[in-house]
Every structure is written in C-alpha cells, then in structure tokens.
mmCIF file of C-alpha atoms and ligand atoms in Angstrom:
data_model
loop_
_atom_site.group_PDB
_atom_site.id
_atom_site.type_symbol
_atom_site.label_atom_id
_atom_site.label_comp_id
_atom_site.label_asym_id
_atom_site.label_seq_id
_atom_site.Cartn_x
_atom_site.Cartn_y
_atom_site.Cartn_z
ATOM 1 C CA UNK N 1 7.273 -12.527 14.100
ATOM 2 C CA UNK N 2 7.299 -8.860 14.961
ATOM 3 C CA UNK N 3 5.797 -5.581 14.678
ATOM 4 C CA UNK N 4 7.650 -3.014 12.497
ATOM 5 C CA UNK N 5 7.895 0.513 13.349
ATOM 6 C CA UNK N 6 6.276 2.621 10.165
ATOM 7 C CA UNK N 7 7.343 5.768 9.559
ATOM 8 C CA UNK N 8 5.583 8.594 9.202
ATOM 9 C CA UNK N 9 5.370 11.709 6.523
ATOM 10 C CA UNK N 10 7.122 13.870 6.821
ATOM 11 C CA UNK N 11 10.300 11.720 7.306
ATOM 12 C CA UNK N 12 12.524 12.178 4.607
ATOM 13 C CA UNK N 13 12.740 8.380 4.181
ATOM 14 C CA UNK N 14 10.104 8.229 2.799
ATOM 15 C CA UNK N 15 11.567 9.672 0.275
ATOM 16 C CA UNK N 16 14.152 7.270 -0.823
ATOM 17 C CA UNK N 17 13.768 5.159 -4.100
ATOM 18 C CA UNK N 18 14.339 1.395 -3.384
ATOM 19 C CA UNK N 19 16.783 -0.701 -4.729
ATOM 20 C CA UNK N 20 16.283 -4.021 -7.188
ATOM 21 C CA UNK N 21 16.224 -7.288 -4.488
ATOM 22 C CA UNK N 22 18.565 -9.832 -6.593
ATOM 23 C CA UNK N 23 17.666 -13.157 -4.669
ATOM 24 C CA UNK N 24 15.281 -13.884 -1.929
ATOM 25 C CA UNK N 25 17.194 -15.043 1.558
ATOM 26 C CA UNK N 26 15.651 -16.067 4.332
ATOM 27 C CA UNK N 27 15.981 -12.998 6.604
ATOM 28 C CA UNK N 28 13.833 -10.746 3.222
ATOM 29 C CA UNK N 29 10.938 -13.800 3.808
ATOM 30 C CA UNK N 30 10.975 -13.210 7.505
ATOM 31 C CA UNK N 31 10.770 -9.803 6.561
ATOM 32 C CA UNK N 32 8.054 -10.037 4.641
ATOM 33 C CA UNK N 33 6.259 -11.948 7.358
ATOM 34 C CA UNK N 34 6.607 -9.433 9.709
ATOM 35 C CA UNK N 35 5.310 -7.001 7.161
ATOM 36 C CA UNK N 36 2.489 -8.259 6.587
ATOM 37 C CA UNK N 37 1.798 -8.982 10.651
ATOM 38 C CA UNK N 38 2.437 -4.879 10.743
ATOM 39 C CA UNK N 39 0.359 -4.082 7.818
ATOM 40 C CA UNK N 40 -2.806 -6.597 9.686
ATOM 41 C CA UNK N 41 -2.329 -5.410 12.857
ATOM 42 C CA UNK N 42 -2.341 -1.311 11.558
ATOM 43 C CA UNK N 43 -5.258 -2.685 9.641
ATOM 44 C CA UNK N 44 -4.047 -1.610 6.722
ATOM 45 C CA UNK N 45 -4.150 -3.527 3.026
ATOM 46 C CA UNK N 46 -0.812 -2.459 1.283
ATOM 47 C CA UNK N 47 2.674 -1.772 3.347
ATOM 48 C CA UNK N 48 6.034 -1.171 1.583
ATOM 49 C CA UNK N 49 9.118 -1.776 2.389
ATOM 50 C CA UNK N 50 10.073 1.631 1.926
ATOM 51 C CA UNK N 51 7.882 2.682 4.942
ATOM 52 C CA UNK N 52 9.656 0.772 7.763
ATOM 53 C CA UNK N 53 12.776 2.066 6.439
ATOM 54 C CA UNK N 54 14.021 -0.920 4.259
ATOM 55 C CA UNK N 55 14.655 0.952 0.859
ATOM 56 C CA UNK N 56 14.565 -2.198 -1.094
ATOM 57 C CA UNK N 57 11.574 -3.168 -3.613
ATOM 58 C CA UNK N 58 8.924 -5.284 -1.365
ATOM 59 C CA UNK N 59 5.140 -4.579 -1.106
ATOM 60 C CA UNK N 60 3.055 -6.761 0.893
ATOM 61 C CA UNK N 61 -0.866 -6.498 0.364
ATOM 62 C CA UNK N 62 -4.147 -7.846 1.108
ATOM 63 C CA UNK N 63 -7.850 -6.826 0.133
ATOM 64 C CA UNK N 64 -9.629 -9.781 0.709
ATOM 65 C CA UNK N 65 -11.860 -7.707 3.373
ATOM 66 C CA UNK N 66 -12.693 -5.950 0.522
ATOM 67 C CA UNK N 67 -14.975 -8.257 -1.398
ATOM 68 C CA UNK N 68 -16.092 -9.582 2.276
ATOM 69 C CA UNK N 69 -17.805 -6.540 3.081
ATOM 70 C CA UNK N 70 -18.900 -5.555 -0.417
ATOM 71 C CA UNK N 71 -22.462 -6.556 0.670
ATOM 72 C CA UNK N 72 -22.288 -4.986 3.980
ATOM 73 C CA UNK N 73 -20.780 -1.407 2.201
ATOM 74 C CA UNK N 74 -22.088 1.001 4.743
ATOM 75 C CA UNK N 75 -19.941 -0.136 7.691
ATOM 76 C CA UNK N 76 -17.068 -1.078 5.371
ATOM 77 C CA UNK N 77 -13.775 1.190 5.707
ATOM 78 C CA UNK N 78 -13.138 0.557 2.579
ATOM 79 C CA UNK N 79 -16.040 1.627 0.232
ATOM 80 C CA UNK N 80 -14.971 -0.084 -2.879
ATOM 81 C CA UNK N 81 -18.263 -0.670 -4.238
ATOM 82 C CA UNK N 82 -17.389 1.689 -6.971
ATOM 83 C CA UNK N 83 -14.291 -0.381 -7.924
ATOM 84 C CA UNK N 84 -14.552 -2.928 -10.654
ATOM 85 C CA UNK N 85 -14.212 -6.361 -9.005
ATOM 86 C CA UNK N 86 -13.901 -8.766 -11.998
ATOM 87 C CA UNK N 87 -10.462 -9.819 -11.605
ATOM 88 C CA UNK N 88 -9.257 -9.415 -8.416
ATOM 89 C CA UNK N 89 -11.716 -12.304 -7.519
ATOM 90 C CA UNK N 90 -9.391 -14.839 -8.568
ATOM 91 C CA UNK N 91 -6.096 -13.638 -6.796
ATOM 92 C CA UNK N 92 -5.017 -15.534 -3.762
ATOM 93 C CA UNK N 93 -3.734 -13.035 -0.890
ATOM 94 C CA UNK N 94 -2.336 -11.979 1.333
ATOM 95 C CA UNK N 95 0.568 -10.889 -1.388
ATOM 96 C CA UNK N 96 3.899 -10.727 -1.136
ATOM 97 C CA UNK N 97 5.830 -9.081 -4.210
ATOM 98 C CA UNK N 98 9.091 -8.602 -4.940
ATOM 99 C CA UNK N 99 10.475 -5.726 -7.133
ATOM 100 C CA UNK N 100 6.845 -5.302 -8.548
ATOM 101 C CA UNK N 101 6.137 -3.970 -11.813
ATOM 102 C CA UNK N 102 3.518 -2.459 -14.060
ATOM 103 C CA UNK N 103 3.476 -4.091 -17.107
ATOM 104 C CA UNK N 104 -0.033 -2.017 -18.891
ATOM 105 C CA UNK N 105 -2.655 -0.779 -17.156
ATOM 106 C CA UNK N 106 -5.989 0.748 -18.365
ATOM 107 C CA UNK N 107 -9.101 2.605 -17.280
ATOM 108 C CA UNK N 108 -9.295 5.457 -15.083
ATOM 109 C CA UNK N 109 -11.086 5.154 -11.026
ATOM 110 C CA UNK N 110 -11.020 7.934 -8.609
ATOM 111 C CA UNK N 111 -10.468 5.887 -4.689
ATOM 112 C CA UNK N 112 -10.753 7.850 -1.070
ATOM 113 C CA UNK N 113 -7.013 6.668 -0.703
ATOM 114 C CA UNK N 114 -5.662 6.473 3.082
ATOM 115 C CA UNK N 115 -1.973 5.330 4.375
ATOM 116 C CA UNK N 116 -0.291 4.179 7.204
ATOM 117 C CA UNK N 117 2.154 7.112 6.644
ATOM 118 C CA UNK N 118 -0.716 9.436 7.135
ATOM 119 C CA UNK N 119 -2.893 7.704 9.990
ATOM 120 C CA UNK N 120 -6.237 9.362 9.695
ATOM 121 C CA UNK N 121 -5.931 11.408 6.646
ATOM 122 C CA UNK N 122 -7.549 10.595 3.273
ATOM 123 C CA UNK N 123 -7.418 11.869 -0.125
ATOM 124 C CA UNK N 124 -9.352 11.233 -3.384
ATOM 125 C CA UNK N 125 -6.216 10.121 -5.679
ATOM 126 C CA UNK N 126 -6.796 8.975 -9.338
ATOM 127 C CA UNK N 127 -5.430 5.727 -10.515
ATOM 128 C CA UNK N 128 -5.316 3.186 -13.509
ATOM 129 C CA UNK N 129 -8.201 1.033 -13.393
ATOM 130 C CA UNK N 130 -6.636 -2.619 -14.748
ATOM 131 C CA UNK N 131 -3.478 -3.179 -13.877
ATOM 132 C CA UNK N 132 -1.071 -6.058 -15.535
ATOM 133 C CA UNK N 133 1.967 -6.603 -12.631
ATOM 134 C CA UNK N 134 4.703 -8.519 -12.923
ATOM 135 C CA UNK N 135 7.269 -9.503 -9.298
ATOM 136 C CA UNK N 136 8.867 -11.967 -7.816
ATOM 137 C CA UNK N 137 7.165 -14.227 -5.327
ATOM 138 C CA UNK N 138 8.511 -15.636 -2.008
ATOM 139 C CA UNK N 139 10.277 -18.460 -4.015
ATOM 140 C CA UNK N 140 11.708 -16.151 -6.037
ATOM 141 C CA UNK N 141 9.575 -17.128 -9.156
ATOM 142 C CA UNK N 142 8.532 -14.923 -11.486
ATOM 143 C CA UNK N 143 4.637 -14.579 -11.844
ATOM 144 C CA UNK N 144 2.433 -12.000 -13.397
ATOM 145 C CA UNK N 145 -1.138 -11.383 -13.131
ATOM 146 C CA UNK N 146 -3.727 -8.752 -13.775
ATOM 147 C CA UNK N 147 -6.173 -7.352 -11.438
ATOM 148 C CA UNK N 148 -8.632 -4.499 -10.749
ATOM 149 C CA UNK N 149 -10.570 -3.411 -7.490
ATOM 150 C CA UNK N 150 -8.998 -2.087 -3.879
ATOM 151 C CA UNK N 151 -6.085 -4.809 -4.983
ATOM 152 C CA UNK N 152 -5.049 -2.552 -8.320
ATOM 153 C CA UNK N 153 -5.507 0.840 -6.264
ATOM 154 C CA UNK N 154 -2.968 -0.328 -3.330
ATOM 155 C CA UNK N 155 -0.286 -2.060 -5.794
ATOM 156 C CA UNK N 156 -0.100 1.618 -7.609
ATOM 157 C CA UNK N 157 0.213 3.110 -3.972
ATOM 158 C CA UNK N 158 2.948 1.222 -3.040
ATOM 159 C CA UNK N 159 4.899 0.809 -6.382
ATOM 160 C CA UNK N 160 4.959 4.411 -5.860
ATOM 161 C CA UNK N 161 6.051 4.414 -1.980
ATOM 162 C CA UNK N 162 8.820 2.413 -3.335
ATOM 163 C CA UNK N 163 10.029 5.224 -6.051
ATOM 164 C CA UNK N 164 9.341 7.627 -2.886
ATOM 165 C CA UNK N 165 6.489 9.051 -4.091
ATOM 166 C CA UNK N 166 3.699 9.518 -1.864
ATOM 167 C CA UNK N 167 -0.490 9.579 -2.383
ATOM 168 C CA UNK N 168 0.106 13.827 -1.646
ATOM 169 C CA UNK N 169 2.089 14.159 -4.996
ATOM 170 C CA UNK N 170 -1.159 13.102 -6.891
ATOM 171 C CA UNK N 171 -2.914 16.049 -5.217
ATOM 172 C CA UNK N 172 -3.408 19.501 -6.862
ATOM 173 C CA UNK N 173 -0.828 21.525 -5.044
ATOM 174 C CA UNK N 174 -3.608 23.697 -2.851
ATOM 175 C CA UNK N 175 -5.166 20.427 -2.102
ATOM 176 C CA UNK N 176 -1.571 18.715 -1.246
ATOM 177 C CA UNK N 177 -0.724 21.980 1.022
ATOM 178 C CA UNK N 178 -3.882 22.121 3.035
ATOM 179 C CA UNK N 179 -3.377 18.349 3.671
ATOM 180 C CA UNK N 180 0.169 18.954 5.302
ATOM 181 C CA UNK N 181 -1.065 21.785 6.861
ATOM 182 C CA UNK N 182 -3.796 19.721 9.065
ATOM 183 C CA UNK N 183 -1.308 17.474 9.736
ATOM 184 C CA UNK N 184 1.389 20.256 11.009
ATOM 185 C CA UNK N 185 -1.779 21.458 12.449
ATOM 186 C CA UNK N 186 -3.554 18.511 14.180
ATOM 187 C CA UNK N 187 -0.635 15.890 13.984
ATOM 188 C CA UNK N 188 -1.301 11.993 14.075
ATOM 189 C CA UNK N 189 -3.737 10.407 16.489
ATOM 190 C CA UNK N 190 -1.691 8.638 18.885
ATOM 191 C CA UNK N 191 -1.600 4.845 18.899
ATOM 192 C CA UNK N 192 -0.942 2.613 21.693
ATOM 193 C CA UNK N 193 3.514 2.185 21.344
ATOM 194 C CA UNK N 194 4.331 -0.225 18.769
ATOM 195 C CA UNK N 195 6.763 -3.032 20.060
ATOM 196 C CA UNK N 196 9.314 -4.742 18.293
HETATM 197 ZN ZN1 ZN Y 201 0.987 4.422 1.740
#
C-alpha cells in the first residue's frame, strides 16, 4: 500500500481525458488499492484516476459515512440530508469502477460539492439525481447498478474528472472566476507532505 500524490488545479493534467482500461492486471488492482488508501486518508469519498496522474478510466468511491452520520447531520461534513437515500442503501462500498458509465439518470439535486483538487474550496454544482452506472469491477466483470444520495453526486464528479472536466466548469463563469481567483489569491492550506 501507498499514498498517492493528488494533483492539484490548476495542473493541466487535470485536464487530460482518460483512456478505455481493456483488462484488469494486477499492478491496476494494486492501484486501485492504493487509491482508495489516498482517497481515506485525504478523507475524501470519490478519487479518480485522472487526479494522481494515471489518465486511464478508474474511480474509486465510498459514502458509507454518509448514511452513518445522517442522524448526527450537524457535525457531518457531508450534509446530505437533502439527498435522496433510497438506493444507495443497498450498495456495498468502498467502490472500485472501471471505465464507468452513465447509462440514464433522472431528477435534478443541487450538492455543496468539494474536491481533493481544490482542498478547502466548495461549490454548489447541480447534478442528476438517479443515476443508472454501468463499469467493470476488480474481476473485471461487468455489473451495473443504480443509485442516488452522496454515492450518485461523487460518481458524476469523477466520471467527469476522467473526461477532464472539473466541478468549476459547472459554475456560472463569474462564479467559476472568483473561485480561481481565491485560490490564486489564498492558495491551498498546506498539509503535512504526502509520502509515497
Ligand atoms: Zn474532484
């Protein structure tokens, strides 16, 4: 296991559109392991691939502190109380997804979105509600499923991360510009060095 370095807007890496994985090796699984050690240890629910600078299509995610804390909302950093929470219920995580997919989606929810790409920084972003997905697993089966809640917010974030599209491009342009302006402004808080 190891930590990954994530990189951070504006690197242009981010802006890279990932490429189709065609089999599952070991050394993508140990990758994915270490992604989702990263993505726990940032405290984070979605990482992918695209943002330790792998441009290939991997996401890993997990929520489950989600509908943990949905009682306890107040001290919860992520407020999803407003999320629909039907589905997502029945999903085992942590998730690990290879070249994920939208199949439909429907509804509309408006989410306080945050990113390890932009430590610190939030943004109201609107999203699909229900979200059909089809990937590949670890195993390299295919499996689809349908969820809602933090889980269906975070698998649109990421999709997108891996067409390098970022949660800025959903912003009105004067709200997108005074976000990179704090950060040219203000920076990133700094962390205690990532090791490898
Ligand atoms: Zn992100």
């Amino acid at each position: 296991m190891a930590l990954l370095e994530i990189l951070k807007f504006p690197d242009p890496r981010l802006r890279i559109k990932a490429k189709t994985v065609s089999s599952i090796n070991p050394k993508l699984k140990q990758l994915a392991q270490n992604m989702l050690e990263t993505m726990k240890h940032e405290n984070g629910v979605g990482l992918a691939a695209t943002q330790i600078a792998q441009p290939i299509r991997l996401l890993t995610a997990d929520t489950s502190s989600e509908l943990q804390e949905l009682n306890n909302d107040e001290n919860s950093r992520y407020s999803a109380s407003s999320l629909k929470q039907d589905l997502v219920r029945h999903i085992k995580q942590p998730l690990i997804l290879f070249n994920p997919e939208i199949l439909s989606h429907s509804g509309q929810v408006i989410y306080s979105e945050g990113c390890l790409s932009f430590p610190s920084y939030y943004a109201d972003v609107k999203r699909a509600e229900v979200i059909e997905v089809k990937a590949m697993n670890e195993q390299g089966k295919e499996i689809s499923f349908k969820t809602d809640g933090l889980l269906s917010v975070c698998i649109q974030h990421e999709i997108d991360h891996l067409n390098g599209k970022l949660f800025i491009d959903h912003l009105s342009p004067i709200k997108a510009k005074k976000l990179k302006e704090e950060i040219k402004k203000n920076g990133y808080p700094t962390r205690k060095q990532v090791k490898n």
